[in-house]
PDB file of C-alpha atoms in Angstrom:
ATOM      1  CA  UNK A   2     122.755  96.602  38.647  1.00 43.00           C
ATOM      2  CA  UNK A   3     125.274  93.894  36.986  1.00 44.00           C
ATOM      3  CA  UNK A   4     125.186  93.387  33.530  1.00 58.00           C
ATOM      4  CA  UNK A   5     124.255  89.863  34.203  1.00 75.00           C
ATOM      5  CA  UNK A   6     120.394  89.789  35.069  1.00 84.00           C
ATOM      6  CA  UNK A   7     120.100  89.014  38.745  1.00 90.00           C
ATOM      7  CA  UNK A   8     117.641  85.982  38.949  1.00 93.00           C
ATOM      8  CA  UNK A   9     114.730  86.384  42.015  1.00 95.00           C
ATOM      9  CA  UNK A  10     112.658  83.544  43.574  1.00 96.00           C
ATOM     10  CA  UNK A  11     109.517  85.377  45.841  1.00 95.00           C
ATOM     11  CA  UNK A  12     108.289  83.015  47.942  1.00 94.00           C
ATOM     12  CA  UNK A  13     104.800  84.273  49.562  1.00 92.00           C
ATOM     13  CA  UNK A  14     101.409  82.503  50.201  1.00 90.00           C
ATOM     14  CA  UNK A  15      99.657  85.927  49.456  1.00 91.00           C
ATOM     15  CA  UNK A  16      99.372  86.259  45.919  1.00 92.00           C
ATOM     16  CA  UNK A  17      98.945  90.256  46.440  1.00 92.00           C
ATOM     17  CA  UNK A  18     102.085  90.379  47.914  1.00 91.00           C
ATOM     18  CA  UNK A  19     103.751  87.824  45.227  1.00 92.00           C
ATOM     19  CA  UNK A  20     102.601  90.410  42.490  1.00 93.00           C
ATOM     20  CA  UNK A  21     103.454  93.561  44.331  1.00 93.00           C
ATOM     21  CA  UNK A  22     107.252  92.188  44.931  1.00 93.00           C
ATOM     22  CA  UNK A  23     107.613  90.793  41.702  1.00 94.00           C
ATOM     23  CA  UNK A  24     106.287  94.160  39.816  1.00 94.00           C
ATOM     24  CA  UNK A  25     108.594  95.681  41.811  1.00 93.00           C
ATOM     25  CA  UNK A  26     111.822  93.751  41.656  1.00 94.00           C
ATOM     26  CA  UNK A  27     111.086  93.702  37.983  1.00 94.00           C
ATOM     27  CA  UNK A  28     110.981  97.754  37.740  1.00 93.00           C
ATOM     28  CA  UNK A  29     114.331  97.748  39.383  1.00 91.00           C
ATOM     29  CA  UNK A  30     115.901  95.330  36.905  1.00 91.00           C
ATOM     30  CA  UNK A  31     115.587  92.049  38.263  1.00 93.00           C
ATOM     31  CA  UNK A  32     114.562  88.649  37.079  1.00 94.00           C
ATOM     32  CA  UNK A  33     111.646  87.275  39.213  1.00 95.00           C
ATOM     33  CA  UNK A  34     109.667  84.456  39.308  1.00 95.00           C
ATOM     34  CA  UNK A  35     107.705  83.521  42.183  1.00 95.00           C
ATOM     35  CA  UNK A  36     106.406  80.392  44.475  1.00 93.00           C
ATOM     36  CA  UNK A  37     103.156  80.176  46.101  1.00 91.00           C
ATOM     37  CA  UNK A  38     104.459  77.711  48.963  1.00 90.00           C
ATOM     38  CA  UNK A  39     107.431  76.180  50.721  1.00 90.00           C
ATOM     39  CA  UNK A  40     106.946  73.357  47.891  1.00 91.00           C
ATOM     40  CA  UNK A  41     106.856  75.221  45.016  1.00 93.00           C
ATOM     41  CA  UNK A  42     110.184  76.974  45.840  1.00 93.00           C
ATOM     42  CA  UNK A  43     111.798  73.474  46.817  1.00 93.00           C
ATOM     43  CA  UNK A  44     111.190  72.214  43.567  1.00 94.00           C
ATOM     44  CA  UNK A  45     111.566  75.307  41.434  1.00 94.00           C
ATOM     45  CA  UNK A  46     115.502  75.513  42.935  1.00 93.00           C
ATOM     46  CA  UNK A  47     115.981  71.694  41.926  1.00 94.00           C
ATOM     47  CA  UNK A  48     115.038  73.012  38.333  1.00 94.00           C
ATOM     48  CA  UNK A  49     117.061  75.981  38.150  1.00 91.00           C
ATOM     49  CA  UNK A  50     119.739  78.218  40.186  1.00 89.00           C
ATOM     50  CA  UNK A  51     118.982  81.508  41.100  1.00 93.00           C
ATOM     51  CA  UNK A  52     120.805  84.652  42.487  1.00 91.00           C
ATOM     52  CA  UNK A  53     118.205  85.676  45.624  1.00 94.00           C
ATOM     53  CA  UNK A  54     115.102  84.221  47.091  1.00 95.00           C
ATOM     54  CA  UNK A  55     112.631  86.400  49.042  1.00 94.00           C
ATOM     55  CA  UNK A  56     111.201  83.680  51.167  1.00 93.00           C
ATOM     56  CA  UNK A  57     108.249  84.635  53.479  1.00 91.00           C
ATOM     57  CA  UNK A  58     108.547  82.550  57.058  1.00 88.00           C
ATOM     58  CA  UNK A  59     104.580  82.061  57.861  1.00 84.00           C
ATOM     59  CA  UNK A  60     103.458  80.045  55.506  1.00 84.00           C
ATOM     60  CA  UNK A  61     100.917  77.129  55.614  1.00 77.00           C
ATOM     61  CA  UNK A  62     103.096  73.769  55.422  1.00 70.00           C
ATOM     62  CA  UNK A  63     106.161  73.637  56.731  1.00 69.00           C
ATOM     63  CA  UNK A  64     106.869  77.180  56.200  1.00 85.00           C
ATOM     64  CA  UNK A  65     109.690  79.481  55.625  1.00 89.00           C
ATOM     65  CA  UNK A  66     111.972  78.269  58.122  1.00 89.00           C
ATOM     66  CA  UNK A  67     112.115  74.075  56.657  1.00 91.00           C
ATOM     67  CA  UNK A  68     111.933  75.642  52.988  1.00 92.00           C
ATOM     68  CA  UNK A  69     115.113  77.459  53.519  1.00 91.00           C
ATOM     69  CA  UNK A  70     116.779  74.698  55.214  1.00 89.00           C
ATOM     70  CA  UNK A  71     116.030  72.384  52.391  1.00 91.00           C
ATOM     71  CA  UNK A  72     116.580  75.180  49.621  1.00 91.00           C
ATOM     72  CA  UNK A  73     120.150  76.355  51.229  1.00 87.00           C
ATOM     73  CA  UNK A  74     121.888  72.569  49.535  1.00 85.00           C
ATOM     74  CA  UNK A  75     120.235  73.262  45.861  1.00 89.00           C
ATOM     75  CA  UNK A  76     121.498  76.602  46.007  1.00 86.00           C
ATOM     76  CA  UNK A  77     124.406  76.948  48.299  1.00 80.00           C
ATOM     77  CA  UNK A  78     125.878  80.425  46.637  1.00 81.00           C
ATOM     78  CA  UNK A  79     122.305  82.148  46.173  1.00 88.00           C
ATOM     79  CA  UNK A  80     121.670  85.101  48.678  1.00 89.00           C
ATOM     80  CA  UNK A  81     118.475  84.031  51.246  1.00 92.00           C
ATOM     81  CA  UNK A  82     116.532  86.644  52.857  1.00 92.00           C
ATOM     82  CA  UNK A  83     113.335  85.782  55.060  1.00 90.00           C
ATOM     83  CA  UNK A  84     110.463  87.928  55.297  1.00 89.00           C
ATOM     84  CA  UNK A  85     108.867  88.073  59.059  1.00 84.00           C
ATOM     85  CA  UNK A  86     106.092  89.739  60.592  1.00 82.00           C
ATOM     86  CA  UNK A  87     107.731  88.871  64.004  1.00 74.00           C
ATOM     87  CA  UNK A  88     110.235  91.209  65.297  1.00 72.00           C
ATOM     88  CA  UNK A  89     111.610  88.669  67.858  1.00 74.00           C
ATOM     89  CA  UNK A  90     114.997  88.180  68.050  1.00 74.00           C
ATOM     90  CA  UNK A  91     114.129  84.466  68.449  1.00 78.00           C
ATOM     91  CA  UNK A  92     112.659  84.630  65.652  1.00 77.00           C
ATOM     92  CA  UNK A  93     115.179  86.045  63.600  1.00 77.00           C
ATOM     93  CA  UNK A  94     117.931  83.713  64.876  1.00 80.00           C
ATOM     94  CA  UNK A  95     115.588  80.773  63.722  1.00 81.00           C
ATOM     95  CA  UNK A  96     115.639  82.196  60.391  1.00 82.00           C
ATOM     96  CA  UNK A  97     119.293  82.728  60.110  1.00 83.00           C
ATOM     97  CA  UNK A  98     120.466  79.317  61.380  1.00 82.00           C
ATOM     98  CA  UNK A  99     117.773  77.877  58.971  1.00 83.00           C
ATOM     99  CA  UNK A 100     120.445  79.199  56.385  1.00 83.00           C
ATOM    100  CA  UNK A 101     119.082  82.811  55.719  1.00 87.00           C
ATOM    101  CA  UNK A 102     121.439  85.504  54.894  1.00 87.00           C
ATOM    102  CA  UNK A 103     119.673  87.933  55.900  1.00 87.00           C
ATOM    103  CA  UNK A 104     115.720  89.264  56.882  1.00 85.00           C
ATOM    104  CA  UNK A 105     113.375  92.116  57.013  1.00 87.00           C
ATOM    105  CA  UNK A 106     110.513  92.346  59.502  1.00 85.00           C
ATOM    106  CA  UNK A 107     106.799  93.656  57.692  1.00 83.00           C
ATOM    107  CA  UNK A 108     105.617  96.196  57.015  1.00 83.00           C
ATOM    108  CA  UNK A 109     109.002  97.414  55.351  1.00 85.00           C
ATOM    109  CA  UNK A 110     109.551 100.017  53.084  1.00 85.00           C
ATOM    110  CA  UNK A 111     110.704  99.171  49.164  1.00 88.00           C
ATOM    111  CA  UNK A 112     114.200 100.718  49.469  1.00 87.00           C
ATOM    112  CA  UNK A 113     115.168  99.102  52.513  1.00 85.00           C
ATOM    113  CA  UNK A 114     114.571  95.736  50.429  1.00 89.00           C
ATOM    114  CA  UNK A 115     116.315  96.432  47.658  1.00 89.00           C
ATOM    115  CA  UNK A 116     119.441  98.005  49.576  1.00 85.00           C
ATOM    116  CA  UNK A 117     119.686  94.487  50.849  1.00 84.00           C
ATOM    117  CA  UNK A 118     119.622  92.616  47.793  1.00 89.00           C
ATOM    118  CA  UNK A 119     122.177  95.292  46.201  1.00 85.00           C
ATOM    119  CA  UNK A 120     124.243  94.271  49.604  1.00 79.00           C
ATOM    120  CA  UNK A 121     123.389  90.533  49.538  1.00 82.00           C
ATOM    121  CA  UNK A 122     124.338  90.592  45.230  1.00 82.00           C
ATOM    122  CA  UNK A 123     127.400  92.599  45.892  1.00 75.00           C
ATOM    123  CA  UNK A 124     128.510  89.691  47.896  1.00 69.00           C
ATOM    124  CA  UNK A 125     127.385  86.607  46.131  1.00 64.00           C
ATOM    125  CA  UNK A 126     129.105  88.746  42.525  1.00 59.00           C
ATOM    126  CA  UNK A 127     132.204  89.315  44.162  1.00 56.00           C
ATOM    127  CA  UNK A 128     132.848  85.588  45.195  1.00 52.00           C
ATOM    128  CA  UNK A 129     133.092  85.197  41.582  1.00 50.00           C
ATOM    129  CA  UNK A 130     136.536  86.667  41.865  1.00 48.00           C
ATOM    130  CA  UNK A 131     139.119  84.142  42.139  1.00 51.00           C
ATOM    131  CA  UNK A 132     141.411  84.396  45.387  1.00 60.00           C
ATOM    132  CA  UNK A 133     144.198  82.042  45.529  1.00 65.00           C
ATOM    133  CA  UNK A 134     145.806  80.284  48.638  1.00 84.00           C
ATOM    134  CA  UNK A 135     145.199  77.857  51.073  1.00 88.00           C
ATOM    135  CA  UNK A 136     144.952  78.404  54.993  1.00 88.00           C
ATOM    136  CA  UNK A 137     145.725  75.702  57.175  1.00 88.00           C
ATOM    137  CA  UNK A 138     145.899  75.529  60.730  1.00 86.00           C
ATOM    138  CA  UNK A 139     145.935  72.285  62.670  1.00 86.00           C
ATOM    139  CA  UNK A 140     143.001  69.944  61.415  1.00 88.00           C
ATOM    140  CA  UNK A 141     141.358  72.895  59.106  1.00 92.00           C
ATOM    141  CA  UNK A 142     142.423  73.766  55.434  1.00 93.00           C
ATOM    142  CA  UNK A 143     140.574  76.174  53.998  1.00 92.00           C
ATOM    143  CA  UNK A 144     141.020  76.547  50.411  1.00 90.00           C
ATOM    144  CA  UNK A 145     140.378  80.186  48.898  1.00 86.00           C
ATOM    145  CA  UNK A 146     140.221  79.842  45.373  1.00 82.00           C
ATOM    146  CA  UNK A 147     137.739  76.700  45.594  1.00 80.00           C
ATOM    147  CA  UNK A 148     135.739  78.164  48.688  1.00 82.00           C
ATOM    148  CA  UNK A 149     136.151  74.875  50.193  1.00 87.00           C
ATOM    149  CA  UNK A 150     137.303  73.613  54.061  1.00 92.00           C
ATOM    150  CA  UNK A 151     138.606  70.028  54.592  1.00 94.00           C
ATOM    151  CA  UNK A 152     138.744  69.562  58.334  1.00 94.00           C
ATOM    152  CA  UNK A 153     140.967  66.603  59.173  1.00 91.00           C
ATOM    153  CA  UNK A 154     140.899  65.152  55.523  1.00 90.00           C
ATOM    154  CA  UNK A 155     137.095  65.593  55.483  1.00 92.00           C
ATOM    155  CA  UNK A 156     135.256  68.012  53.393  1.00 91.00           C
ATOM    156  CA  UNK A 157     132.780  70.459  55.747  1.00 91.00           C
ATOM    157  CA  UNK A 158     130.411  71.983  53.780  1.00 85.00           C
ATOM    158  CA  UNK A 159     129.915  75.807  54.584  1.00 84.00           C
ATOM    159  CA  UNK A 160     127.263  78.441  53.602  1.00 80.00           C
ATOM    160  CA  UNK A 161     128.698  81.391  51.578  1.00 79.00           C
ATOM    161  CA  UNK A 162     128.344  83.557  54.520  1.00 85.00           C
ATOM    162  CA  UNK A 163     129.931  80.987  56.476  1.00 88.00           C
ATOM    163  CA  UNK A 164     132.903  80.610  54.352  1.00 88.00           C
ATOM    164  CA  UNK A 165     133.138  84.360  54.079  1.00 88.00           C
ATOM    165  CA  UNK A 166     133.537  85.122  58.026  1.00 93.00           C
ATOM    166  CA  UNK A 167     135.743  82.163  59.079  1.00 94.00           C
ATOM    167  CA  UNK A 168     138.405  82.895  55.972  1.00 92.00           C
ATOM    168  CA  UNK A 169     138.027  86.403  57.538  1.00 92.00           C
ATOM    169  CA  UNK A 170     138.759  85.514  60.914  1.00 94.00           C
ATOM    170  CA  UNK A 171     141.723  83.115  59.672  1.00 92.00           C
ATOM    171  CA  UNK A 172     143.350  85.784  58.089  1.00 90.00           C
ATOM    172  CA  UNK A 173     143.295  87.687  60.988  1.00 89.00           C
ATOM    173  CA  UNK A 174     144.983  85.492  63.583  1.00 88.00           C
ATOM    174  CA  UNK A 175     144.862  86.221  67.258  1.00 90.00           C
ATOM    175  CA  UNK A 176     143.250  90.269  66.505  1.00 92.00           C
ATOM    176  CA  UNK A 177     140.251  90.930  68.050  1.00 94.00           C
ATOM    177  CA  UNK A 178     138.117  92.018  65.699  1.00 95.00           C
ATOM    178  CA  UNK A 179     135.059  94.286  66.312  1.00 95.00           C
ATOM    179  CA  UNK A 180     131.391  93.599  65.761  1.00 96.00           C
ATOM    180  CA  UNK A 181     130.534  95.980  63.488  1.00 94.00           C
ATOM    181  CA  UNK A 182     133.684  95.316  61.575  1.00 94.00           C
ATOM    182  CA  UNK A 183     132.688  91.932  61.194  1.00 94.00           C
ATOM    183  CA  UNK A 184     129.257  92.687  60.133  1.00 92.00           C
ATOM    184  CA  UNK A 185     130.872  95.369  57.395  1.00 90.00           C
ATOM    185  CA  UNK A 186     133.286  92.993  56.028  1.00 89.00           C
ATOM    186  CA  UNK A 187     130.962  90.300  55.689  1.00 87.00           C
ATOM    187  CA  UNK A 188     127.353  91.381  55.176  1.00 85.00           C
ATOM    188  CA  UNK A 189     128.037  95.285  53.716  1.00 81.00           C
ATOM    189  CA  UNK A 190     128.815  98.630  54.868  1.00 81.00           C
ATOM    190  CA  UNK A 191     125.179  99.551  55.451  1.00 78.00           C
ATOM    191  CA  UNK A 192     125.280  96.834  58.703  1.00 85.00           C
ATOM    192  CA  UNK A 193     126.954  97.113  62.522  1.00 85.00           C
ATOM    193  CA  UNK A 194     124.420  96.628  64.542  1.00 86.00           C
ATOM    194  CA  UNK A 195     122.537  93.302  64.084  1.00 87.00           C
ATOM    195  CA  UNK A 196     124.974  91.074  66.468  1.00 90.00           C
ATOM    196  CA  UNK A 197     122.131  88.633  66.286  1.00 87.00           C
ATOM    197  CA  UNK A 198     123.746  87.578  62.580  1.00 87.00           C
ATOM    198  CA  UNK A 199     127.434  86.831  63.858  1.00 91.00           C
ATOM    199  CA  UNK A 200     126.000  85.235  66.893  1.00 91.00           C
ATOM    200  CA  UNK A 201     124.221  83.069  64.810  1.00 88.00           C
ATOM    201  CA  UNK A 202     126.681  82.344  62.514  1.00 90.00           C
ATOM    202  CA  UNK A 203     129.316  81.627  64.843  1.00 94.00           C
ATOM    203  CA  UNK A 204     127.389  79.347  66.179  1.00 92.00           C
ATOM    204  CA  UNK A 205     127.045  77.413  63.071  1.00 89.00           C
ATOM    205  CA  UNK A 206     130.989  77.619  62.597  1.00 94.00           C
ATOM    206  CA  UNK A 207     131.911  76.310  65.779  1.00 95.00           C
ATOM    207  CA  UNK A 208     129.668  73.352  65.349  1.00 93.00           C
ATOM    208  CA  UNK A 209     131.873  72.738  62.313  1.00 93.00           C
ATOM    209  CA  UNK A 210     134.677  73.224  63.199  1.00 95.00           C
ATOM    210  CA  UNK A 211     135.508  72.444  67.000  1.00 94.00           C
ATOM    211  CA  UNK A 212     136.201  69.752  68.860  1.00 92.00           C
ATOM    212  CA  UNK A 213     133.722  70.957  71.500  1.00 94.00           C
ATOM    213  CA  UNK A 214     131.144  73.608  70.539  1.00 93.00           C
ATOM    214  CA  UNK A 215     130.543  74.542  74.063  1.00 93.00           C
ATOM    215  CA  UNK A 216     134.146  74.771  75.147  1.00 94.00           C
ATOM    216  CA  UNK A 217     135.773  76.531  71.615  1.00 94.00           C
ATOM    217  CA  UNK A 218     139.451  77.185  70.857  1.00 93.00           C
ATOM    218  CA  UNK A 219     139.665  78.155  67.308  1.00 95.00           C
ATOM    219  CA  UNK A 220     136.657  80.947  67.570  1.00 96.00           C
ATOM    220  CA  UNK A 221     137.038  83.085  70.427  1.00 96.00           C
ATOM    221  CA  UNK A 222     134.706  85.337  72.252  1.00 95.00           C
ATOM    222  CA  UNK A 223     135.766  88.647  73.194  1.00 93.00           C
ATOM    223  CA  UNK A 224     133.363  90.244  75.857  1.00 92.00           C
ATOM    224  CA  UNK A 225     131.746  93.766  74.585  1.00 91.00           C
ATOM    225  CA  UNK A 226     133.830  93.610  71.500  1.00 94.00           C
ATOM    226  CA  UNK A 227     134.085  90.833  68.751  1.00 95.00           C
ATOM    227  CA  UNK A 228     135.446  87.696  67.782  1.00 96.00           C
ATOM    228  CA  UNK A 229     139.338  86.679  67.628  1.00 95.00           C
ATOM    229  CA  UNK A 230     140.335  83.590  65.794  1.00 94.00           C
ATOM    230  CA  UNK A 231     142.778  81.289  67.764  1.00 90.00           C
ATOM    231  CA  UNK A 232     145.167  78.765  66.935  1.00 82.00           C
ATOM    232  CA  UNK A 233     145.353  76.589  70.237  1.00 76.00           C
ATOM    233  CA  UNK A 234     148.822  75.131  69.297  1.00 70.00           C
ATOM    234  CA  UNK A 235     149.784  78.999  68.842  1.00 63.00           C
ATOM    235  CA  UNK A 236     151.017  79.232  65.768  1.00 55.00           C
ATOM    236  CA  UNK A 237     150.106  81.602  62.679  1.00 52.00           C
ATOM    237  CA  UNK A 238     147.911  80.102  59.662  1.00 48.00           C
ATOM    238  CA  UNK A 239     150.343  79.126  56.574  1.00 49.00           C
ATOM    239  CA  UNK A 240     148.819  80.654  53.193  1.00 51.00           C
TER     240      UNK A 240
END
């Protein structure tokens, strides 16, 4: 665990399951609080940041799925993960273009849960450490010490996770670069297989970033393998 507590928000209509997760997140060293509903949470980010938020998706209201997509602004460097008792992949891609970072289907088992919050805090800890430079290709600057992208003059606001694969692919120019090398680099070594998360988050890129989300050039698909980042004009990214 960091020296810095790690500050949890569960989300969960069941107040057994609130008390179980926050007895044991505590045990383990984190800082919990917790949120009966969508509502609660909402209002409880506007008050204060935190590092990770256990949100559960079926919950009376409006749910998991709107509370993460209104949380994700307040807290745009906090580590999201959605609780489910679906295991359908449409379901799961609804929770990660909602803004999640991640998910884990019930019933799950304790370690499973906390290896992802060790994976999701790795992440959100080491974007703490400052990398210089500035990429630019055509339209798209993307500014590595600031974690920012201006996109013909105009600011585009990016998830963490967002930021994190599309400075990846950048730096990478015209390489194809595997799935489960993608899902390494960006999520943790413990991933490779859920493609559902890159899909997903490419998804959210290219409506960013392209001219035509349906017809991209900068994000390329490469059947059976991975992704390849493309400048159309064909030349390399300045740093």
């Amino acid at each position: 665990m960091p020296c810095k507590p790690v500050k949890v928000l569960v989300v969960d209509d069941e107040s057994a399951m609130r008390r179980a997760l926050s007895a044991s997140l505590t045990a383990s060293g984190y800082q919990v609080e917790d949120a009966h509903d969508g509502e609660e949470a909402v209002e409880k980010a506007r008050q204060q940041p935190f590092d990770l938020v256990l949100l559960d998706v079926n919950m009376p209201g409006g749910g998991g799925i709107e509370a993460c997509r209104r949380m994700r602004p307040l807290m745009p460097n906090a580590g999201i993960v959605m609780i489910t008792v679906s295991d359908s992949l449409e379901d799961k891609v609804k929770a990660l273009d909602s803004g999640a970072d991640d998910y884990v289907t019930k019933p799950f088992l304790l370690r499973e849960l906390l290896a992802r919050l060790r994976a999701l805090t790795r992440r959100t800890r080491q974007e703490d450490v400052p990398v210089s430079g500035i990429l630019t290709i055509r339209a798209l600057k993307l500014d590595l010490k600031h974690r920012s992208l201006h996109k013909a003059g105009q600011e585009i606001h990016l998830s963490p996770i967002e930021f994190d694969l599309l400075s990846y692919l950048m730096r990478q120019p015209g390489i194809p670069i595997e799935h489960a090398k993608l899902l390494q680099a960006i999520w943790g070594p413990d991933y490779g297989s859920e493609l559902e998360y890159l899909r997903s988050y490419v998804r959210l890129l290219r409506k960013k970033i392209e001219p035509n989300p349906a017809r991209p050039e900068y994000i390329l698909t490469e059947p059976w393998v991975g992704y390849r980042f493309c400048d159309p004009s064909g030349s390399t990214p300045s740093l």
